[in-house]
Amino acid sequence: RFTCTAVTYALKDLFIGQLIIEHVDEIGLDGVRGARVRVLDESGAQVIFADGLNANAWVLGIVRSAAVGSGDISIPISRVTINWADVSLDYNGNLPRIARAFLVKPSTKPPSPAPGRGVKLTIAEIAIRHVWVHGALPTIPPLDIDADDIRSHLDVTAENKPSDDVSIHVGHIHLFSRNAPDRADLNG
């Protein structure tokens, strides 16, 4: 419990929203097992809940890259699995709440004369057993979708430049939607 609280506290000044690690079964040098995580936007509304989260990574390599490396901080994660997730895509203003939650919190420290380091995050394999995606978007009817057996990978380059890139490659997914207009629900 102490580790969950310490990591949640350490991350509190990183994003506008809040990432809360509620529970972890096991933490080791190769990653985490059995985590339950919640992400809230700046108003306290939940945008992500994930249970049964496992992440495999060489933790010492990530720490070394961040602490003594040069260039981009490298965060290679070999595999992430999630048993169940709830993702809200509701809007607050001109952005989805989930996007606002992960905006970098403005620093209260004076700017450093040296440029900051970028981050290169790669998750080679993502497997999600079940996720419920829902929310009201400005230009389409409200979403109500279940997705099962998702297989994908993720690449993120973040240097706070226009060239920043997020790539999500989905290899497999089973979708089931409810209440789509004109009976255009998905099932497959």
JSON list of C-alpha atoms in Angstrom, two decimals:
[
{"chain": "A", "resi": 1, "resn": "ARG", "atom": "CA", "xyz": [0.00, 0.00, 0.00]},
{"chain": "A", "resi": 2, "resn": "PHE", "atom": "CA", "xyz": [2.90, 2.36, 0.79]},
{"chain": "A", "resi": 3, "resn": "THR", "atom": "CA", "xyz": [4.34, 1.89, -2.72]},
{"chain": "A", "resi": 4, "resn": "CYS", "atom": "CA", "xyz": [0.98, 2.72, -4.37]},
{"chain": "A", "resi": 5, "resn": "THR", "atom": "CA", "xyz": [0.69, 5.90, -2.32]},
{"chain": "A", "resi": 6, "resn": "ALA", "atom": "CA", "xyz": [4.32, 6.89, -2.96]},
{"chain": "A", "resi": 7, "resn": "VAL", "atom": "CA", "xyz": [4.07, 6.43, -6.74]},
{"chain": "A", "resi": 8, "resn": "THR", "atom": "CA", "xyz": [0.71, 8.22, -6.89]},
{"chain": "A", "resi": 9, "resn": "TYR", "atom": "CA", "xyz": [2.24, 11.12, -4.94]},
{"chain": "A", "resi": 10, "resn": "ALA", "atom": "CA", "xyz": [5.35, 11.18, -7.18]},
{"chain": "A", "resi": 11, "resn": "LEU", "atom": "CA", "xyz": [3.15, 11.51, -10.29]},
{"chain": "A", "resi": 12, "resn": "LYS", "atom": "CA", "xyz": [0.83, 14.20, -8.89]},
{"chain": "A", "resi": 13, "resn": "ASP", "atom": "CA", "xyz": [2.74, 17.12, -10.40]},
{"chain": "A", "resi": 14, "resn": "LEU", "atom": "CA", "xyz": [3.25, 15.54, -13.82]},
{"chain": "A", "resi": 15, "resn": "PHE", "atom": "CA", "xyz": [-0.25, 15.72, -15.35]},
{"chain": "A", "resi": 16, "resn": "ILE", "atom": "CA", "xyz": [-3.19, 18.13, -15.08]},
{"chain": "A", "resi": 17, "resn": "GLY", "atom": "CA", "xyz": [-5.29, 15.09, -14.14]},
{"chain": "A", "resi": 18, "resn": "GLN", "atom": "CA", "xyz": [-4.47, 12.55, -11.48]},
{"chain": "A", "resi": 19, "resn": "LEU", "atom": "CA", "xyz": [-3.20, 8.99, -11.88]},
{"chain": "A", "resi": 20, "resn": "ILE", "atom": "CA", "xyz": [-4.05, 6.94, -8.80]},
{"chain": "A", "resi": 21, "resn": "ILE", "atom": "CA", "xyz": [-2.54, 3.52, -8.24]},
{"chain": "A", "resi": 22, "resn": "GLU", "atom": "CA", "xyz": [-5.03, 1.87, -5.89]},
{"chain": "A", "resi": 23, "resn": "HIS", "atom": "CA", "xyz": [-3.54, -1.59, -5.60]},
{"chain": "A", "resi": 24, "resn": "VAL", "atom": "CA", "xyz": [-0.60, -3.69, -6.78]},
{"chain": "A", "resi": 25, "resn": "ASP", "atom": "CA", "xyz": [-0.18, -7.41, -6.08]},
{"chain": "A", "resi": 26, "resn": "GLU", "atom": "CA", "xyz": [3.53, -7.49, -6.89]},
{"chain": "A", "resi": 27, "resn": "ILE", "atom": "CA", "xyz": [6.29, -5.08, -7.91]},
{"chain": "A", "resi": 28, "resn": "GLY", "atom": "CA", "xyz": [9.68, -6.27, -9.12]},
{"chain": "A", "resi": 29, "resn": "LEU", "atom": "CA", "xyz": [12.61, -5.34, -11.31]},
{"chain": "A", "resi": 30, "resn": "ASP", "atom": "CA", "xyz": [10.72, -6.84, -14.24]},
{"chain": "A", "resi": 31, "resn": "GLY", "atom": "CA", "xyz": [7.53, -4.78, -13.78]},
{"chain": "A", "resi": 32, "resn": "VAL", "atom": "CA", "xyz": [4.22, -4.90, -11.92]},
{"chain": "A", "resi": 33, "resn": "ARG", "atom": "CA", "xyz": [1.47, -7.51, -11.53]},
{"chain": "A", "resi": 34, "resn": "GLY", "atom": "CA", "xyz": [-2.15, -7.17, -10.52]},
{"chain": "A", "resi": 35, "resn": "ALA", "atom": "CA", "xyz": [-2.44, -3.38, -10.48]},
{"chain": "A", "resi": 36, "resn": "ARG", "atom": "CA", "xyz": [-5.68, -1.43, -10.21]},
{"chain": "A", "resi": 37, "resn": "VAL", "atom": "CA", "xyz": [-5.36, 2.11, -11.61]},
{"chain": "A", "resi": 38, "resn": "ARG", "atom": "CA", "xyz": [-7.72, 5.05, -11.86]},
{"chain": "A", "resi": 39, "resn": "VAL", "atom": "CA", "xyz": [-7.21, 8.27, -13.87]},
{"chain": "A", "resi": 40, "resn": "LEU", "atom": "CA", "xyz": [-9.21, 11.40, -13.01]},
{"chain": "A", "resi": 41, "resn": "ASP", "atom": "CA", "xyz": [-9.42, 14.63, -14.96]},
{"chain": "A", "resi": 42, "resn": "GLU", "atom": "CA", "xyz": [-8.77, 17.99, -13.29]},
{"chain": "A", "resi": 43, "resn": "SER", "atom": "CA", "xyz": [-12.37, 18.20, -12.04]},
{"chain": "A", "resi": 44, "resn": "GLY", "atom": "CA", "xyz": [-12.12, 14.76, -10.39]},
{"chain": "A", "resi": 45, "resn": "ALA", "atom": "CA", "xyz": [-14.21, 12.91, -13.02]},
{"chain": "A", "resi": 46, "resn": "GLN", "atom": "CA", "xyz": [-12.99, 9.38, -13.72]},
{"chain": "A", "resi": 47, "resn": "VAL", "atom": "CA", "xyz": [-11.74, 8.91, -17.29]},
{"chain": "A", "resi": 48, "resn": "ILE", "atom": "CA", "xyz": [-10.00, 5.52, -16.95]},
{"chain": "A", "resi": 49, "resn": "PHE", "atom": "CA", "xyz": [-10.36, 2.62, -14.57]},
{"chain": "A", "resi": 50, "resn": "ALA", "atom": "CA", "xyz": [-8.18, -0.45, -15.22]},
{"chain": "A", "resi": 51, "resn": "ASP", "atom": "CA", "xyz": [-8.05, -3.63, -13.15]},
{"chain": "A", "resi": 52, "resn": "GLY", "atom": "CA", "xyz": [-5.76, -6.61, -13.45]},
{"chain": "A", "resi": 53, "resn": "LEU", "atom": "CA", "xyz": [-3.02, -4.55, -15.08]},
{"chain": "A", "resi": 54, "resn": "ASN", "atom": "CA", "xyz": [0.33, -6.27, -15.60]},
{"chain": "A", "resi": 55, "resn": "ALA", "atom": "CA", "xyz": [3.36, -4.59, -17.18]},
{"chain": "A", "resi": 56, "resn": "ASN", "atom": "CA", "xyz": [6.66, -6.25, -18.08]},
{"chain": "A", "resi": 57, "resn": "ALA", "atom": "CA", "xyz": [9.67, -3.94, -18.35]},
{"chain": "A", "resi": 58, "resn": "TRP", "atom": "CA", "xyz": [13.33, -3.81, -17.42]},
{"chain": "A", "resi": 59, "resn": "VAL", "atom": "CA", "xyz": [12.89, -1.28, -14.62]},
{"chain": "A", "resi": 60, "resn": "LEU", "atom": "CA", "xyz": [16.62, -0.72, -14.00]},
{"chain": "A", "resi": 61, "resn": "GLY", "atom": "CA", "xyz": [17.14, 0.14, -17.68]},
{"chain": "A", "resi": 62, "resn": "ILE", "atom": "CA", "xyz": [14.35, 2.71, -17.55]},
{"chain": "A", "resi": 63, "resn": "VAL", "atom": "CA", "xyz": [15.76, 4.24, -14.34]},
{"chain": "A", "resi": 64, "resn": "ARG", "atom": "CA", "xyz": [19.26, 4.34, -15.88]},
{"chain": "A", "resi": 65, "resn": "SER", "atom": "CA", "xyz": [17.94, 6.05, -19.03]},
{"chain": "A", "resi": 66, "resn": "ALA", "atom": "CA", "xyz": [16.14, 8.68, -16.94]},
{"chain": "A", "resi": 67, "resn": "ALA", "atom": "CA", "xyz": [18.90, 9.26, -14.38]},
{"chain": "A", "resi": 68, "resn": "VAL", "atom": "CA", "xyz": [22.17, 9.12, -16.31]},
{"chain": "A", "resi": 69, "resn": "GLY", "atom": "CA", "xyz": [21.28, 8.79, -19.98]},
{"chain": "A", "resi": 70, "resn": "SER", "atom": "CA", "xyz": [21.39, 11.46, -22.64]},
{"chain": "A", "resi": 71, "resn": "GLY", "atom": "CA", "xyz": [18.90, 12.18, -25.41]},
{"chain": "A", "resi": 72, "resn": "ASP", "atom": "CA", "xyz": [15.34, 10.92, -25.08]},
{"chain": "A", "resi": 73, "resn": "ILE", "atom": "CA", "xyz": [14.38, 9.04, -21.92]},
{"chain": "A", "resi": 74, "resn": "SER", "atom": "CA", "xyz": [13.68, 5.53, -23.14]},
{"chain": "A", "resi": 75, "resn": "ILE", "atom": "CA", "xyz": [10.76, 3.60, -21.63]},
{"chain": "A", "resi": 76, "resn": "PRO", "atom": "CA", "xyz": [10.54, 0.25, -23.42]},
{"chain": "A", "resi": 77, "resn": "ILE", "atom": "CA", "xyz": [7.74, -1.95, -22.05]},
{"chain": "A", "resi": 78, "resn": "SER", "atom": "CA", "xyz": [7.64, -5.42, -23.54]},
{"chain": "A", "resi": 79, "resn": "ARG", "atom": "CA", "xyz": [4.07, -6.38, -22.61]},
{"chain": "A", "resi": 80, "resn": "VAL", "atom": "CA", "xyz": [1.01, -4.85, -20.92]},
{"chain": "A", "resi": 81, "resn": "THR", "atom": "CA", "xyz": [-2.08, -6.88, -20.14]},
{"chain": "A", "resi": 82, "resn": "ILE", "atom": "CA", "xyz": [-5.34, -5.58, -18.66]},
{"chain": "A", "resi": 83, "resn": "ASN", "atom": "CA", "xyz": [-8.23, -7.76, -17.53]},
{"chain": "A", "resi": 84, "resn": "TRP", "atom": "CA", "xyz": [-10.93, -5.07, -17.47]},
{"chain": "A", "resi": 85, "resn": "ALA", "atom": "CA", "xyz": [-11.09, -1.35, -18.19]},
{"chain": "A", "resi": 86, "resn": "ASP", "atom": "CA", "xyz": [-13.66, 1.45, -18.27]},
{"chain": "A", "resi": 87, "resn": "VAL", "atom": "CA", "xyz": [-12.77, 4.40, -20.54]},
{"chain": "A", "resi": 88, "resn": "SER", "atom": "CA", "xyz": [-14.82, 7.60, -20.72]},
{"chain": "A", "resi": 89, "resn": "LEU", "atom": "CA", "xyz": [-14.57, 9.81, -23.81]},
{"chain": "A", "resi": 90, "resn": "ASP", "atom": "CA", "xyz": [-16.82, 12.60, -22.50]},
{"chain": "A", "resi": 91, "resn": "TYR", "atom": "CA", "xyz": [-15.83, 16.11, -23.53]},
{"chain": "A", "resi": 92, "resn": "ASN", "atom": "CA", "xyz": [-15.07, 19.07, -21.28]},
{"chain": "A", "resi": 93, "resn": "GLY", "atom": "CA", "xyz": [-14.74, 22.16, -23.44]},
{"chain": "A", "resi": 94, "resn": "ASN", "atom": "CA", "xyz": [-12.88, 21.51, -26.68]},
{"chain": "A", "resi": 95, "resn": "LEU", "atom": "CA", "xyz": [-11.03, 18.33, -25.61]},
{"chain": "A", "resi": 96, "resn": "PRO", "atom": "CA", "xyz": [-12.05, 14.91, -24.33]},
{"chain": "A", "resi": 97, "resn": "ARG", "atom": "CA", "xyz": [-11.62, 14.71, -20.54]},
{"chain": "A", "resi": 98, "resn": "ILE", "atom": "CA", "xyz": [-9.20, 11.80, -21.05]},
{"chain": "A", "resi": 99, "resn": "ALA", "atom": "CA", "xyz": [-6.89, 13.97, -23.21]},
{"chain": "A", "resi": 100, "resn": "ARG", "atom": "CA", "xyz": [-7.02, 16.84, -20.71]},
{"chain": "A", "resi": 101, "resn": "ALA", "atom": "CA", "xyz": [-6.12, 14.46, -17.88]},
{"chain": "A", "resi": 102, "resn": "PHE", "atom": "CA", "xyz": [-2.80, 13.64, -19.57]},
{"chain": "A", "resi": 103, "resn": "LEU", "atom": "CA", "xyz": [-1.81, 17.19, -20.47]},
{"chain": "A", "resi": 104, "resn": "VAL", "atom": "CA", "xyz": [1.47, 18.10, -18.80]},
{"chain": "A", "resi": 105, "resn": "LYS", "atom": "CA", "xyz": [0.93, 20.30, -15.77]},
{"chain": "A", "resi": 106, "resn": "PRO", "atom": "CA", "xyz": [2.60, 23.72, -16.19]},
{"chain": "A", "resi": 107, "resn": "SER", "atom": "CA", "xyz": [5.74, 24.00, -14.10]},
{"chain": "A", "resi": 108, "resn": "THR", "atom": "CA", "xyz": [5.85, 26.43, -11.20]},
{"chain": "A", "resi": 109, "resn": "LYS", "atom": "CA", "xyz": [9.67, 26.46, -11.39]},
{"chain": "A", "resi": 110, "resn": "PRO", "atom": "CA", "xyz": [11.56, 29.03, -13.48]},
{"chain": "A", "resi": 111, "resn": "PRO", "atom": "CA", "xyz": [12.43, 27.67, -16.95]},
{"chain": "A", "resi": 112, "resn": "SER", "atom": "CA", "xyz": [15.76, 25.94, -17.34]},
{"chain": "A", "resi": 113, "resn": "PRO", "atom": "CA", "xyz": [18.17, 27.39, -19.90]},
{"chain": "A", "resi": 114, "resn": "ALA", "atom": "CA", "xyz": [18.96, 23.87, -21.15]},
{"chain": "A", "resi": 115, "resn": "PRO", "atom": "CA", "xyz": [16.32, 22.10, -23.25]},
{"chain": "A", "resi": 116, "resn": "GLY", "atom": "CA", "xyz": [14.47, 19.28, -21.52]},
{"chain": "A", "resi": 117, "resn": "ARG", "atom": "CA", "xyz": [14.79, 15.68, -22.58]},
{"chain": "A", "resi": 118, "resn": "GLY", "atom": "CA", "xyz": [12.15, 14.02, -24.67]},
{"chain": "A", "resi": 119, "resn": "VAL", "atom": "CA", "xyz": [10.49, 10.70, -23.90]},
{"chain": "A", "resi": 120, "resn": "LYS", "atom": "CA", "xyz": [10.25, 7.64, -26.14]},
{"chain": "A", "resi": 121, "resn": "LEU", "atom": "CA", "xyz": [7.66, 5.16, -24.84]},
{"chain": "A", "resi": 122, "resn": "THR", "atom": "CA", "xyz": [7.18, 1.85, -26.60]},
{"chain": "A", "resi": 123, "resn": "ILE", "atom": "CA", "xyz": [4.80, -0.90, -25.54]},
{"chain": "A", "resi": 124, "resn": "ALA", "atom": "CA", "xyz": [5.64, -3.82, -27.81]},
{"chain": "A", "resi": 125, "resn": "GLU", "atom": "CA", "xyz": [2.53, -5.83, -26.97]},
{"chain": "A", "resi": 126, "resn": "ILE", "atom": "CA", "xyz": [-0.77, -4.76, -25.41]},
{"chain": "A", "resi": 127, "resn": "ALA", "atom": "CA", "xyz": [-3.49, -7.28, -24.61]},
{"chain": "A", "resi": 128, "resn": "ILE", "atom": "CA", "xyz": [-6.82, -6.14, -23.13]},
{"chain": "A", "resi": 129, "resn": "ARG", "atom": "CA", "xyz": [-9.40, -8.79, -22.27]},
{"chain": "A", "resi": 130, "resn": "HIS", "atom": "CA", "xyz": [-12.36, -6.40, -21.97]},
{"chain": "A", "resi": 131, "resn": "VAL", "atom": "CA", "xyz": [-12.91, -2.63, -22.13]},
{"chain": "A", "resi": 132, "resn": "TRP", "atom": "CA", "xyz": [-16.09, -0.56, -22.00]},
{"chain": "A", "resi": 133, "resn": "VAL", "atom": "CA", "xyz": [-15.74, 2.69, -23.97]},
{"chain": "A", "resi": 134, "resn": "HIS", "atom": "CA", "xyz": [-18.47, 5.28, -23.53]},
{"chain": "A", "resi": 135, "resn": "GLY", "atom": "CA", "xyz": [-19.05, 8.98, -23.75]},
{"chain": "A", "resi": 136, "resn": "ALA", "atom": "CA", "xyz": [-20.69, 11.92, -25.43]},
{"chain": "A", "resi": 137, "resn": "LEU", "atom": "CA", "xyz": [-18.66, 13.43, -28.25]},
{"chain": "A", "resi": 138, "resn": "PRO", "atom": "CA", "xyz": [-19.59, 16.76, -29.83]},
{"chain": "A", "resi": 139, "resn": "THR", "atom": "CA", "xyz": [-20.26, 15.61, -33.41]},
{"chain": "A", "resi": 140, "resn": "ILE", "atom": "CA", "xyz": [-21.62, 12.07, -33.05]},
{"chain": "A", "resi": 141, "resn": "PRO", "atom": "CA", "xyz": [-24.23, 10.32, -30.88]},
{"chain": "A", "resi": 142, "resn": "PRO", "atom": "CA", "xyz": [-23.06, 9.04, -27.47]},
{"chain": "A", "resi": 143, "resn": "LEU", "atom": "CA", "xyz": [-20.80, 5.98, -27.61]},
{"chain": "A", "resi": 144, "resn": "ASP", "atom": "CA", "xyz": [-21.54, 2.74, -25.76]},
{"chain": "A", "resi": 145, "resn": "ILE", "atom": "CA", "xyz": [-19.05, 0.10, -26.93]},
{"chain": "A", "resi": 146, "resn": "ASP", "atom": "CA", "xyz": [-17.64, -3.09, -25.46]},
{"chain": "A", "resi": 147, "resn": "ALA", "atom": "CA", "xyz": [-14.35, -4.34, -26.91]},
{"chain": "A", "resi": 148, "resn": "ASP", "atom": "CA", "xyz": [-12.89, -7.75, -26.19]},
{"chain": "A", "resi": 149, "resn": "ASP", "atom": "CA", "xyz": [-9.64, -9.53, -26.94]},
{"chain": "A", "resi": 150, "resn": "ILE", "atom": "CA", "xyz": [-7.70, -6.44, -28.05]},
{"chain": "A", "resi": 151, "resn": "ARG", "atom": "CA", "xyz": [-4.17, -7.00, -29.34]},
{"chain": "A", "resi": 152, "resn": "SER", "atom": "CA", "xyz": [-2.09, -3.93, -30.19]},
{"chain": "A", "resi": 153, "resn": "HIS", "atom": "CA", "xyz": [1.15, -2.02, -29.64]},
{"chain": "A", "resi": 154, "resn": "LEU", "atom": "CA", "xyz": [1.96, 1.61, -28.87]},
{"chain": "A", "resi": 155, "resn": "ASP", "atom": "CA", "xyz": [4.75, 4.04, -29.79]},
{"chain": "A", "resi": 156, "resn": "VAL", "atom": "CA", "xyz": [4.92, 7.55, -28.27]},
{"chain": "A", "resi": 157, "resn": "THR", "atom": "CA", "xyz": [7.54, 10.22, -28.93]},
{"chain": "A", "resi": 158, "resn": "ALA", "atom": "CA", "xyz": [7.08, 13.31, -26.77]},
{"chain": "A", "resi": 159, "resn": "GLU", "atom": "CA", "xyz": [9.49, 16.20, -27.02]},
{"chain": "A", "resi": 160, "resn": "ASN", "atom": "CA", "xyz": [6.92, 18.99, -26.68]},
{"chain": "A", "resi": 161, "resn": "LYS", "atom": "CA", "xyz": [7.29, 19.74, -30.40]},
{"chain": "A", "resi": 162, "resn": "PRO", "atom": "CA", "xyz": [4.84, 19.70, -33.33]},
{"chain": "A", "resi": 163, "resn": "SER", "atom": "CA", "xyz": [6.56, 16.51, -34.50]},
{"chain": "A", "resi": 164, "resn": "ASP", "atom": "CA", "xyz": [5.46, 14.60, -31.37]},
{"chain": "A", "resi": 165, "resn": "ASP", "atom": "CA", "xyz": [3.86, 11.34, -32.38]},
{"chain": "A", "resi": 166, "resn": "VAL", "atom": "CA", "xyz": [1.51, 8.75, -30.93]},
{"chain": "A", "resi": 167, "resn": "SER", "atom": "CA", "xyz": [0.98, 5.55, -32.92]},
{"chain": "A", "resi": 168, "resn": "ILE", "atom": "CA", "xyz": [-1.42, 2.82, -31.82]},
{"chain": "A", "resi": 169, "resn": "HIS", "atom": "CA", "xyz": [-1.51, -0.26, -34.00]},
{"chain": "A", "resi": 170, "resn": "VAL", "atom": "CA", "xyz": [-4.46, -2.59, -33.37]},
{"chain": "A", "resi": 171, "resn": "GLY", "atom": "CA", "xyz": [-3.97, -6.12, -34.66]},
{"chain": "A", "resi": 172, "resn": "HIS", "atom": "CA", "xyz": [-7.17, -7.69, -33.35]},
{"chain": "A", "resi": 173, "resn": "ILE", "atom": "CA", "xyz": [-10.37, -6.52, -31.65]},
{"chain": "A", "resi": 174, "resn": "HIS", "atom": "CA", "xyz": [-13.94, -7.73, -31.17]},
{"chain": "A", "resi": 175, "resn": "LEU", "atom": "CA", "xyz": [-16.45, -4.83, -30.92]},
{"chain": "A", "resi": 176, "resn": "PHE", "atom": "CA", "xyz": [-20.05, -4.75, -29.75]},
{"chain": "A", "resi": 177, "resn": "SER", "atom": "CA", "xyz": [-21.90, -1.43, -29.72]},
{"chain": "A", "resi": 178, "resn": "ARG", "atom": "CA", "xyz": [-25.31, -0.37, -28.46]},
{"chain": "A", "resi": 179, "resn": "ASN", "atom": "CA", "xyz": [-27.69, 2.39, -29.49]},
{"chain": "A", "resi": 180, "resn": "ALA", "atom": "CA", "xyz": [-25.93, 3.41, -32.71]},
{"chain": "A", "resi": 181, "resn": "PRO", "atom": "CA", "xyz": [-28.00, 5.61, -35.02]},
{"chain": "A", "resi": 182, "resn": "ASP", "atom": "CA", "xyz": [-29.90, 3.90, -37.83]},
{"chain": "A", "resi": 183, "resn": "ARG", "atom": "CA", "xyz": [-29.35, 0.50, -36.18]},
{"chain": "A", "resi": 184, "resn": "ALA", "atom": "CA", "xyz": [-25.71, 0.55, -37.21]},
{"chain": "A", "resi": 185, "resn": "ASP", "atom": "CA", "xyz": [-24.53, -1.31, -34.11]},
{"chain": "A", "resi": 186, "resn": "LEU", "atom": "CA", "xyz": [-21.30, -3.30, -34.39]},
{"chain": "A", "resi": 187, "resn": "ASN", "atom": "CA", "xyz": [-20.95, -6.96, -33.49]},
{"chain": "A", "resi": 188, "resn": "GLY", "atom": "CA", "xyz": [-17.74, -8.55, -34.64]}
]
